[in-house]
Short mmCIF file of C-alpha atoms and ligand atoms in Angstrom, two decimals:
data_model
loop_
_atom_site.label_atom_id
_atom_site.label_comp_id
_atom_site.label_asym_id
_atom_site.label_seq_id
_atom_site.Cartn_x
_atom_site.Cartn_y
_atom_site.Cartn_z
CA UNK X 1 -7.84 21.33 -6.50
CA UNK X 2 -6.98 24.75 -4.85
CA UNK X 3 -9.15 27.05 -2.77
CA UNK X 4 -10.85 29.54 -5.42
CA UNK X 5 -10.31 32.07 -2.74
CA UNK X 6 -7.03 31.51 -3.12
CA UNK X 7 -6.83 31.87 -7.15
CA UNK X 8 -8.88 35.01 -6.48
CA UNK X 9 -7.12 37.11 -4.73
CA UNK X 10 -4.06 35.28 -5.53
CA UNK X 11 -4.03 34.54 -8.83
CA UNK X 12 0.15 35.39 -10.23
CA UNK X 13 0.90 32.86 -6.94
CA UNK X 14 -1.14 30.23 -9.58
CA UNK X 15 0.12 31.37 -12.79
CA UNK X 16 3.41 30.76 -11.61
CA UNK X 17 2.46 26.94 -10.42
CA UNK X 18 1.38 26.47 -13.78
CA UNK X 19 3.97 27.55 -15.34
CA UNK X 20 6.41 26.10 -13.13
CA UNK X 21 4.56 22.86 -13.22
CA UNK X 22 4.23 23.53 -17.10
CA UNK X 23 0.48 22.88 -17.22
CA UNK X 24 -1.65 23.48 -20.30
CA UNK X 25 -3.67 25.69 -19.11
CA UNK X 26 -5.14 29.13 -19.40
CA UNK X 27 -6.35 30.68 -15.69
CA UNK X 28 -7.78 33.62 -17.27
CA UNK X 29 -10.31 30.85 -18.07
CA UNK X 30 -11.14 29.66 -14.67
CA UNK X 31 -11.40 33.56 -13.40
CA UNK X 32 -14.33 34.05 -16.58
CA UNK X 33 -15.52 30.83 -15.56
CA UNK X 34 -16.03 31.68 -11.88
CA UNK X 35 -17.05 35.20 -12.55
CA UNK X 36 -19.85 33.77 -14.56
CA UNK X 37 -20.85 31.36 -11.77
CA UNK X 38 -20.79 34.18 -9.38
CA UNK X 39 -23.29 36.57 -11.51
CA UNK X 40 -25.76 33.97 -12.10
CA UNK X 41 -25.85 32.84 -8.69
CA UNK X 42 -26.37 35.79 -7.23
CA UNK X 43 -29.18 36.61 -9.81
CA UNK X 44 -30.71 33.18 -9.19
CA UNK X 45 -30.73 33.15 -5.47
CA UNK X 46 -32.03 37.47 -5.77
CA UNK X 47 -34.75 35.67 -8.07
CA UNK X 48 -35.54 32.91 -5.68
CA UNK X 49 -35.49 34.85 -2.88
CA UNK X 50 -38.02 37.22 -4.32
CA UNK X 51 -40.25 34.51 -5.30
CA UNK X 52 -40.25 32.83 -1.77
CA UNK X 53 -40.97 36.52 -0.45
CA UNK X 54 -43.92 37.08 -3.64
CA UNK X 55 -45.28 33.25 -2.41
CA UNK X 56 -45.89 34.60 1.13
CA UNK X 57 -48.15 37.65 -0.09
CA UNK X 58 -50.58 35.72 -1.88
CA UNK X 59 -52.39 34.21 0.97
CA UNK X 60 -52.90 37.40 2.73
CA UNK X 61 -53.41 39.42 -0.38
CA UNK X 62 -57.17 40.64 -1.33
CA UNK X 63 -58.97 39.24 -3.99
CA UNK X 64 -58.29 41.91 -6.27
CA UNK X 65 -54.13 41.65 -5.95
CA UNK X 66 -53.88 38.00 -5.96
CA UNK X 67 -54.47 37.23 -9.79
CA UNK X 68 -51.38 39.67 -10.32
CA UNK X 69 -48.78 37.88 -7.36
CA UNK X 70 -49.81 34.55 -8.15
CA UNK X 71 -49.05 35.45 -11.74
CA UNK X 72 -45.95 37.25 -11.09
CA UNK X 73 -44.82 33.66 -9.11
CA UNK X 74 -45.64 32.14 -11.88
CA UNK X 75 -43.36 33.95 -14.44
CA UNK X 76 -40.38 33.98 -11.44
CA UNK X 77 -40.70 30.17 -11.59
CA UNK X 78 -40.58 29.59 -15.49
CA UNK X 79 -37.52 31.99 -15.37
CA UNK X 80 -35.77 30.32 -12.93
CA UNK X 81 -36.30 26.63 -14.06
CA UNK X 82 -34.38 28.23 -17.54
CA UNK X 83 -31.79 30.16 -15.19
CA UNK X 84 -30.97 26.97 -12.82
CA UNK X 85 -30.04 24.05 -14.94
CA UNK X 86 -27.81 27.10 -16.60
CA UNK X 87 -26.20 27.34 -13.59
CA UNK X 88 -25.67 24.27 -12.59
CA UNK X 89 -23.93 23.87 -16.34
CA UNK X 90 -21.83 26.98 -15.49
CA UNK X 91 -20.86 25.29 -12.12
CA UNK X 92 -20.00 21.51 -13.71
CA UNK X 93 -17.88 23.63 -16.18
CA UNK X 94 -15.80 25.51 -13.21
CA UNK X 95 -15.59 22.34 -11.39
CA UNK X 96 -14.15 20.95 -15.03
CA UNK X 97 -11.48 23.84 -14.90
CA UNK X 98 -10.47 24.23 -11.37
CA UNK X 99 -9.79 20.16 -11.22
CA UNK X 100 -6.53 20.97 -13.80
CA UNK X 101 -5.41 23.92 -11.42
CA UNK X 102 -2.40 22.69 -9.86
CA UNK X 103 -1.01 22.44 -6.82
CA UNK X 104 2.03 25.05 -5.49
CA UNK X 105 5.24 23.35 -5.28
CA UNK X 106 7.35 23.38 -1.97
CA UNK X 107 9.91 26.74 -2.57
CA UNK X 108 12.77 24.44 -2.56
CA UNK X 109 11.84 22.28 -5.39
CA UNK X 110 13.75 22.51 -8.11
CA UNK X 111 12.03 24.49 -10.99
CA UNK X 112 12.08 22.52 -14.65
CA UNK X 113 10.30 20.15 -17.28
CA UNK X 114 11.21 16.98 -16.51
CA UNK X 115 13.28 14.49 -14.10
CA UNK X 116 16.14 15.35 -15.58
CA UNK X 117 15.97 18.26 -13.08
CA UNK X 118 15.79 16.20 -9.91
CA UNK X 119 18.13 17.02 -7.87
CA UNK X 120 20.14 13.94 -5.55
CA UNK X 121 19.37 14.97 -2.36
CA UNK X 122 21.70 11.92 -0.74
CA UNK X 123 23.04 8.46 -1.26
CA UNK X 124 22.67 5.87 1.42
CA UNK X 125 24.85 2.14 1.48
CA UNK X 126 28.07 1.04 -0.57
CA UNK X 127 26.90 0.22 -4.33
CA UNK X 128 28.25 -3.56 -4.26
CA UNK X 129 32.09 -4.39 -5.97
CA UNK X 130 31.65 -7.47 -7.43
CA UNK X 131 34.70 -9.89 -7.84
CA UNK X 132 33.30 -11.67 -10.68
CA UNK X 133 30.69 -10.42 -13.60
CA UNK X 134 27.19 -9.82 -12.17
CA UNK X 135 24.11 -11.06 -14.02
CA UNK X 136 21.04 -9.38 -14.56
CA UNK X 137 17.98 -10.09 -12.94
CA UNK X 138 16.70 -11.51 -15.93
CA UNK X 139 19.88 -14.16 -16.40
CA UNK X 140 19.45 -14.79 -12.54
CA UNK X 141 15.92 -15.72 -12.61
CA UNK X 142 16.68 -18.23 -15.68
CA UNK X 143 19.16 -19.78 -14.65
CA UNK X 144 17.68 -20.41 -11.10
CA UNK X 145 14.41 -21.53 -12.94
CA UNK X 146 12.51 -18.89 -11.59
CA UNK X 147 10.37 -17.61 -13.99
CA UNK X 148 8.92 -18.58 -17.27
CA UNK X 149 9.17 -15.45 -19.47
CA UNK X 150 7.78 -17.32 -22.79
CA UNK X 151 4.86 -19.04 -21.14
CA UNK X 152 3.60 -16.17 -19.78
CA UNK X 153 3.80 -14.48 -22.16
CA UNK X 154 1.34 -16.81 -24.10
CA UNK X 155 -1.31 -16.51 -21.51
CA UNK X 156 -0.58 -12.63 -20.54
CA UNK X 157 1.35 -11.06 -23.16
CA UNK X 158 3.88 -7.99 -23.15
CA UNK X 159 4.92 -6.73 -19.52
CA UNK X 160 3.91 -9.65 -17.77
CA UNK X 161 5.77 -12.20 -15.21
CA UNK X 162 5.54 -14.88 -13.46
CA UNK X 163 8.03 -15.81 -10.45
CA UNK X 164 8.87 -19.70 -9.47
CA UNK X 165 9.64 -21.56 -6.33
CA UNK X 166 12.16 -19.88 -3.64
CA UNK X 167 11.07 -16.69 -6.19
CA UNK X 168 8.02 -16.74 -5.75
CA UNK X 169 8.58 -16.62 -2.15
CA UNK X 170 10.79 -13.83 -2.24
CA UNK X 171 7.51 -11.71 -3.61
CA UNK X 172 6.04 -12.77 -0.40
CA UNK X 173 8.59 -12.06 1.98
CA UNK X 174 9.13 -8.59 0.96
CA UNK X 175 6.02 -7.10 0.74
CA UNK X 176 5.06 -8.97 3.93
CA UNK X 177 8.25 -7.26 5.89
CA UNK X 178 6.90 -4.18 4.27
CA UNK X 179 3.68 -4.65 5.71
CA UNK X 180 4.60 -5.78 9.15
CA UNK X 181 7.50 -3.01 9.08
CA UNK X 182 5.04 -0.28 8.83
CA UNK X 183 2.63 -1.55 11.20
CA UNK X 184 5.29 -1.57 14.07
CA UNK X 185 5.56 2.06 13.10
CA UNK X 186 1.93 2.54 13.17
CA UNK X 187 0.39 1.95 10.05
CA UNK X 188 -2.62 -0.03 10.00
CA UNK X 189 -2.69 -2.29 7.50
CA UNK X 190 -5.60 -2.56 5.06
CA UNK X 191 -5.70 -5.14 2.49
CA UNK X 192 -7.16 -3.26 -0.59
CA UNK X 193 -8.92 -3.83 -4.36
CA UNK X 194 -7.39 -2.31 -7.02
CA UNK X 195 -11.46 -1.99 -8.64
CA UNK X 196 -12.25 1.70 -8.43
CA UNK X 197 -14.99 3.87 -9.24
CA UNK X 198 -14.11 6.67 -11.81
CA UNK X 199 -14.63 9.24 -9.27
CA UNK X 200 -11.81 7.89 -6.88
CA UNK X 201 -9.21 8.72 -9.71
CA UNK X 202 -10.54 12.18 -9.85
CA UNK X 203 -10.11 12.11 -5.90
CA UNK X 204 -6.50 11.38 -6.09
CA UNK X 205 -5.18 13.78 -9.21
CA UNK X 206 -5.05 11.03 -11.25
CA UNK X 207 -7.83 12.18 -13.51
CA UNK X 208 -8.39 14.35 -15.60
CA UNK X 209 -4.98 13.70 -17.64
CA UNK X 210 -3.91 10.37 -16.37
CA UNK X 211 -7.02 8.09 -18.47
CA UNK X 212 -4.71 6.62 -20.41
CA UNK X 213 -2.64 5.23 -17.89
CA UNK X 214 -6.25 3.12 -16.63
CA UNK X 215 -7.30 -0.06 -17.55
CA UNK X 216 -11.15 -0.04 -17.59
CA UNK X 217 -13.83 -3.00 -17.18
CA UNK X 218 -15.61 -3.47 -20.12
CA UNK X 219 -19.48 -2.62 -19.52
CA UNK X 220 -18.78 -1.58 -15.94
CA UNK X 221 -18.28 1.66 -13.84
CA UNK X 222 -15.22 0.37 -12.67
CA UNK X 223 -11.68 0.35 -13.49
CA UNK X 224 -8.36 -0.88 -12.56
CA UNK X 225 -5.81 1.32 -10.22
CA UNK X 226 -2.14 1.43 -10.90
CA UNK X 227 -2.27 2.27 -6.84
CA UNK X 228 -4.27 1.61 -3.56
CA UNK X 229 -3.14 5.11 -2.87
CA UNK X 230 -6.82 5.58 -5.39
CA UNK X 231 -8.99 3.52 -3.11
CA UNK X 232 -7.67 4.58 0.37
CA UNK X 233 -7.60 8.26 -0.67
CA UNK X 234 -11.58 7.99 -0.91
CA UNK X 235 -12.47 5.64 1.55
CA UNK X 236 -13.23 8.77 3.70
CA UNK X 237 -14.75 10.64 0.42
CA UNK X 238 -17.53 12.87 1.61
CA UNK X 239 -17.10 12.45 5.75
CA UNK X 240 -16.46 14.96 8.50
CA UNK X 241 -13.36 12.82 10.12
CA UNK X 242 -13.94 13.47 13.93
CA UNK X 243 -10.03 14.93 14.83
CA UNK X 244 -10.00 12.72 17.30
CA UNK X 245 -9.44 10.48 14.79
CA UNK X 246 -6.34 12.15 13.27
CA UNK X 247 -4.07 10.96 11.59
CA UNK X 248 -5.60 8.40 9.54
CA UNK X 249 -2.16 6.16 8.75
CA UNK X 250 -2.71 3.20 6.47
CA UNK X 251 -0.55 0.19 5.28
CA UNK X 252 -2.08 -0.55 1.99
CA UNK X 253 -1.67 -3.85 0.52
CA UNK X 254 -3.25 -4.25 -3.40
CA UNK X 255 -2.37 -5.52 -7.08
CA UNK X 256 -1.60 -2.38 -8.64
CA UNK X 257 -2.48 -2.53 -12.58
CA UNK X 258 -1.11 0.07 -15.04
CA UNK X 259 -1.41 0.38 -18.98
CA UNK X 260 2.33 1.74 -19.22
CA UNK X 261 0.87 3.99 -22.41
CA UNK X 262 3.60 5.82 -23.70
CA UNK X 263 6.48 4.10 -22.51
CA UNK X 264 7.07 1.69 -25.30
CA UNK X 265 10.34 0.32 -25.86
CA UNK X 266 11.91 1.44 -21.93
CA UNK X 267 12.34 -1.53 -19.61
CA UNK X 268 10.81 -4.07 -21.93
CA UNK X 269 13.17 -6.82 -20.77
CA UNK X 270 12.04 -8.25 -17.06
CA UNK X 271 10.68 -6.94 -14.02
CA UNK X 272 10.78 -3.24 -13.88
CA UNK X 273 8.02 -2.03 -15.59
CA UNK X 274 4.87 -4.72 -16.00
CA UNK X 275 1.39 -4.42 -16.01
CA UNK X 276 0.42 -5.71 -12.99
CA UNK X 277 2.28 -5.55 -10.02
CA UNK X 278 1.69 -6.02 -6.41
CA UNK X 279 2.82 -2.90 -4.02
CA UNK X 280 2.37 -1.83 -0.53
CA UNK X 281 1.29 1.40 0.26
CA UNK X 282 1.84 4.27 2.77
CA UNK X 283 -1.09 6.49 3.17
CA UNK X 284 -1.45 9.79 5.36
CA UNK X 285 -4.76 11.93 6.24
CA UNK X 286 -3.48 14.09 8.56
CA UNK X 287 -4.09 17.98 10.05
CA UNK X 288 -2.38 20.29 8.14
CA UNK X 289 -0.05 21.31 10.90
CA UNK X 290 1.31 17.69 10.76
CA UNK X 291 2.18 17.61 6.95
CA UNK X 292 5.51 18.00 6.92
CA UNK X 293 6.58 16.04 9.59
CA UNK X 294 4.30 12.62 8.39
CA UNK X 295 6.35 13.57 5.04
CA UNK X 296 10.07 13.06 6.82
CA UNK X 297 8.70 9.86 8.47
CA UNK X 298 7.08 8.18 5.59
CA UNK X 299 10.08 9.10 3.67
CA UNK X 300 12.18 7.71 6.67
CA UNK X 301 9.91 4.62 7.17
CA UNK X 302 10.89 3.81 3.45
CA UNK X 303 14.72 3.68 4.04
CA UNK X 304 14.52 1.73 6.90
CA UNK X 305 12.64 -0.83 4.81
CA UNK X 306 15.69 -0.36 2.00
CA UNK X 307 18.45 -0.89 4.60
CA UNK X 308 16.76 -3.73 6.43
CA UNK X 309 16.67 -4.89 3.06
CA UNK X 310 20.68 -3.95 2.05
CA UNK X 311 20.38 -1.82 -0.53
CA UNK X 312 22.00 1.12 -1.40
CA UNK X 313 20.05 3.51 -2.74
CA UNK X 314 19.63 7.59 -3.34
CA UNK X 315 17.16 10.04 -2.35
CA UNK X 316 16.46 12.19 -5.15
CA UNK X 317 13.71 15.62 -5.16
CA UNK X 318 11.57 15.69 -7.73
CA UNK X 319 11.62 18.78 -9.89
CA UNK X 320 8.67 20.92 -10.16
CA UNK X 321 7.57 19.75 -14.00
CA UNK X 322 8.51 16.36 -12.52
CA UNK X 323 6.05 15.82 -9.75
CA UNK X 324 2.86 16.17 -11.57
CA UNK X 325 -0.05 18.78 -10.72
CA UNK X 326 -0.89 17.65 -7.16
CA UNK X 327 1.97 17.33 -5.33
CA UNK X 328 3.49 20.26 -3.29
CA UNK X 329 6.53 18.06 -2.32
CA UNK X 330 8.27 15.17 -3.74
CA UNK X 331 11.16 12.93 -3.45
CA UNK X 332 12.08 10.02 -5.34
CA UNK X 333 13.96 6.95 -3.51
CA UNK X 334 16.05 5.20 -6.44
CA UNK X 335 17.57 2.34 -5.67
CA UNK X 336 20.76 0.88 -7.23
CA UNK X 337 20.88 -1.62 -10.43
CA UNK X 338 24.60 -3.36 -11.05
CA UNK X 339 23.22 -4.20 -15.16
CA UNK X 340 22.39 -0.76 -15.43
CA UNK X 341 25.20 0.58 -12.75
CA UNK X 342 22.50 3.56 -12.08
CA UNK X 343 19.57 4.29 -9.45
CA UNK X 344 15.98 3.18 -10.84
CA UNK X 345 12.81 4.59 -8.83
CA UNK X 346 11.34 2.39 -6.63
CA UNK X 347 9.53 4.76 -3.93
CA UNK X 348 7.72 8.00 -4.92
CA UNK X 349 7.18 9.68 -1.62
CA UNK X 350 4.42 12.94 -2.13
CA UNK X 351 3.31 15.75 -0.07
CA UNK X 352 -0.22 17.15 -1.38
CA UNK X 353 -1.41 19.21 0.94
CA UNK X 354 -5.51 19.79 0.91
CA UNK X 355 -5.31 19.32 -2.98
CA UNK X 356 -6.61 15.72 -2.92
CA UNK X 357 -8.40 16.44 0.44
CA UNK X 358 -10.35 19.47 -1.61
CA UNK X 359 -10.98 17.38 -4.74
CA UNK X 360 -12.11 14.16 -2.77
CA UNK X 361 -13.82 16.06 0.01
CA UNK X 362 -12.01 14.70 2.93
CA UNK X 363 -12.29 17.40 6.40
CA UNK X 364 -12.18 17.52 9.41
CA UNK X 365 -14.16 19.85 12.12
CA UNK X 366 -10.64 22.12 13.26
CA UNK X 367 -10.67 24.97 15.86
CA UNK X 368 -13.75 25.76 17.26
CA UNK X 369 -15.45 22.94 14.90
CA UNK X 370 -14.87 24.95 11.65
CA UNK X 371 -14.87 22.45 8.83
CA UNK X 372 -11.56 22.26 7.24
CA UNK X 373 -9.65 20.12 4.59
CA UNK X 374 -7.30 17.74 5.63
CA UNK X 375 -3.89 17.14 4.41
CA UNK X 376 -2.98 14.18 2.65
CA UNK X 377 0.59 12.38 1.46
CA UNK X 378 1.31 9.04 0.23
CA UNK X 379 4.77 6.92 -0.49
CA UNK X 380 5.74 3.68 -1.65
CA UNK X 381 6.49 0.80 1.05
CA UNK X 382 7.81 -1.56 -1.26
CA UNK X 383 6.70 -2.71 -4.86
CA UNK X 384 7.03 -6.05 -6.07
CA UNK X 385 8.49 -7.51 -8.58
CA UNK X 386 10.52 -4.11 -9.43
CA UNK X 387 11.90 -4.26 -5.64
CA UNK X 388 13.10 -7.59 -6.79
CA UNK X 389 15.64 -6.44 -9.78
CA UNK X 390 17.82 -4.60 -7.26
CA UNK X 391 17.65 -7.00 -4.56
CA UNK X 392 18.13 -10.38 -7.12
CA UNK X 393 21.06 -7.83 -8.82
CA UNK X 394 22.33 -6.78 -5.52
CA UNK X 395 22.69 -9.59 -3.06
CA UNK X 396 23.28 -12.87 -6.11
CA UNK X 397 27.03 -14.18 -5.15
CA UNK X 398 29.53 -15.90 -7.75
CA UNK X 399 27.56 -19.09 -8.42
CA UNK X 400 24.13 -17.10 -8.87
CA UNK X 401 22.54 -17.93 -5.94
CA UNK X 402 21.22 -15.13 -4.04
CA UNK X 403 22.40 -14.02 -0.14
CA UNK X 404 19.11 -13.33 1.92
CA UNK X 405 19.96 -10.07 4.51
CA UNK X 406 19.13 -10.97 8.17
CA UNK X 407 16.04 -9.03 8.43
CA UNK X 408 14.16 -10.90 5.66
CA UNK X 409 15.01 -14.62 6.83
CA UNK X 410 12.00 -15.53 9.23
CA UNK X 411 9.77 -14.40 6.24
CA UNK X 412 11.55 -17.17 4.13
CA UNK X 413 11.99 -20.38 6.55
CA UNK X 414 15.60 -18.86 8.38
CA UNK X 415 17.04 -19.35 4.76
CA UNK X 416 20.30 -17.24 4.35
CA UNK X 417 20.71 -18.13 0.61
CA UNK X 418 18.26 -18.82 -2.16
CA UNK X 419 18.62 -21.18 -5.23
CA UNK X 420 21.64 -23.30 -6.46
CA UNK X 421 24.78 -22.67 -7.88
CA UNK X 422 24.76 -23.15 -11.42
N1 SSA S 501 4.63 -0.46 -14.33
C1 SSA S 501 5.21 -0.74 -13.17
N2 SSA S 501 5.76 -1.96 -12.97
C2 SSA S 501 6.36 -2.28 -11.79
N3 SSA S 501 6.47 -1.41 -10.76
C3 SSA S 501 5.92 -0.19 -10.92
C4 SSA S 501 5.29 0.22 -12.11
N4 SSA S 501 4.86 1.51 -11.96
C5 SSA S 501 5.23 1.88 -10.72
N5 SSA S 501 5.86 0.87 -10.09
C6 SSA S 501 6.41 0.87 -8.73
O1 SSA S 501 5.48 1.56 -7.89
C7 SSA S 501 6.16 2.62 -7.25
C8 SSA S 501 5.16 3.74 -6.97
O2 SSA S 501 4.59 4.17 -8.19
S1 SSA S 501 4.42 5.72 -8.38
O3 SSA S 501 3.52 5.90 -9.45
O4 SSA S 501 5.72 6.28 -8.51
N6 SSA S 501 3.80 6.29 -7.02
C9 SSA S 501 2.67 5.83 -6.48
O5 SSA S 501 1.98 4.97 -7.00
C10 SSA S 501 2.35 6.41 -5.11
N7 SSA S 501 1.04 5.98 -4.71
C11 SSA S 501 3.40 5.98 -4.11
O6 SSA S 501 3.55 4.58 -4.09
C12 SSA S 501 7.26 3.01 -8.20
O7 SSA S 501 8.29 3.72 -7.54
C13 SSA S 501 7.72 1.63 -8.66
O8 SSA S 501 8.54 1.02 -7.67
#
């Protein structure tokens, strides 16, 4: 959400998010809507503050003027109880508006509609020369045993998966050197739900516009996040964060659940794109003075989990129709698939600025103990099992079992290869 202030006296800098950001919708809206707000307020709080001022005659009036001032507080009350729920309405429907403002993107983003205008920023490692025909992750996993596509798909349907054995380990081990990667740089970890109120999706950017991507609980005020970035991001919701306390820095660990409405028919075979998923989490609440510089290192603490890991990957920034209202900055980490000999997304590094902090009311007391919002910015540490189709694709050798890099062997009993040849 932006500072009205800001789309006051600054309104062309907003038009030209929107536009840039190609959002459906009108600001010429949210300026009626505020003016509104702004005249009925100040003729509510003119009509309270007369009443409170009328109220404080009446006991030292004479008997003659009282019948008139009590009257007169009478008729200021029955006024205002029509003028104040009709503010309050006016207000809700600003609020309604300004949460569909967008953010402004970085200057250096590139400006278009999609991710087709990303731009590749860098690649990092050799993409892998095999000397004998790779396998997909998919022929991998079956002909290790590792997974049971058909069964599962019995008990869970489309988009599901279920990982076996040494696989099933694998999971494990990578999200747990995530986790204990990011805590020797800091992070704390914090095991997570994915349960959310409706509220914490509005707190994030997620709604309004995103509903569809939500799995809700039947009967319940609660619903299923596609990200702990949703419950982190209000933990804090409503608090004055002492500064001392700055940065907040959190390893999130949670399942991560997502509807995947709209994308019917891409990725349907395998691990890429499921339902439910399991992903840790980098999350920043920071000063705003610190933004940019928690954005390099959770971009940076992301690599170093890709190299420890061996695998080669590009860094990619997002374009500005790309990165979705909130975000200011954004940069994609795609990492490389032999089957599909491209880069597929697997870290989504973001840079929001106070937008979530203003929507989710996150501050801090700065200088002189002014309250002001706090910045916020989240990225991917690794997400299992989409992690796994480079790293299965990646690291399997000539007889399909798969080479485990150095880093990742204490988290998987010293083992330097997994499965059998077959
Ligand atoms: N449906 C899905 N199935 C498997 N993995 C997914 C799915 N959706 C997203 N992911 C993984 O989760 C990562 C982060 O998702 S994201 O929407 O891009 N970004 C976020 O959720 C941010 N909170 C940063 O993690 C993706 O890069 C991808 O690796």
């Amino acid at each position: 959400m932006q500072d009205i202030r800001l789309i006051r006296e600054q309104p062309e800098l907003i038009r030209q998010a929107i536009a840039d950001k190609f959002i459906d919708l009108d600001l010429d809206l949210v300026l009626g809507a505020d003016r509104e707000v702004l005249e009925l307020r100040q003729q509510v709080e003119a009509m309270q503050a007369e009443r409170n001022a009328n109220a404080k005659l009446v006991p030292k009036a004479s008997p003659e003027e009282r019948p008139a001032l009590i009257q007169k507080g009478k008729d200021l009350g029955s006024e205002l109880a029509t003028l104040e729920p009709q503010l309050r309405e006016k207000e809700e429907a600003l609020r309604t508006l300004l949460l569909r403002v967008p953010n402004i993107p970085h200057a250096s983003a590139p400006v278009g509609p999609s991710d087709d205008d990303n731009t590749e920023l860098r690649r990092e490692g050799e993409v892998p020369q095999f000397a004998f025909t790779p396998l997909d992750h998919v022929d991998l996993l079956e002909g290790q045993g590792w997974g049971d596509p058909e069964r599962v798909a019995r008990v869970s349907g489309s988009r599901s998966y279920l990982l076996k054995g040494d696989a099933a380990r694998l999971e494990l081990a990578v999200l747990m050197f995530a986790l204990d990667l990011l805590a020797e740089r800091g992070m704390e970890p914090l095991s997570t739900t994915a349960l959310v109120r409706p509220e914490t999706l509005v707190g994030t950017g997620h709604f309004p516009g995103g509903e569809d991507q939500v799995y809700r609980i039947e009967g319940e005020e609660l619903m299923l996040a596609g990200t702990s970035e949703v419950p982190i991001n209000s933990l804090y919701a409503g608090e004055m964060i002492p500064e001392a306390d700055l940065p907040l820095a959190f390893a999130g660990f949670s399942a991560a659940f997502r509807s995947e409405a709209g994308s019917a028919g891409r990725d349907v075979r395998g691990l890429i794109r499921v339902h439910e998923f399991r992903k840790v989490e980098q999350y920043v609440i920071c000063r705003p003075e610190e933004g940019m510089q928690w954005f390099e290192k959770i971009l940076a603490n992301a690599e170093a989990i890709l190299q420890a890991l061996e695998l080669p990957y590009r860094v990619v920034q997002n374009s500005t129709g790309d990165m979705g209202a909130g975000k200011h900055l954004m940069y994609d980490i795609e990492t490389w698939v032999p089957s599909e000999t491209k880069y597929r997304e697997t870290h989504s590094c973001s840079y929001l600025t106070d937008w979530q902090a203003r929507r989710t009311g996150l501050r801090y007391k700065g200088e002189g103990g002014k309250p002001q919002f706090v910045h916020t910015l989240n990225n991917t540490g690794i997400a299992s099992p989409r992690i796994l189709v480079p790293f299965l694709e990646n690291h399997q050798q000539a007889d399909g079992t798969v080479r485990i890099p150095a880093a990742l062997r204490p988290y998987l009993g010293g083992k330097e290869v997994l499965g059998k040849p077959f």
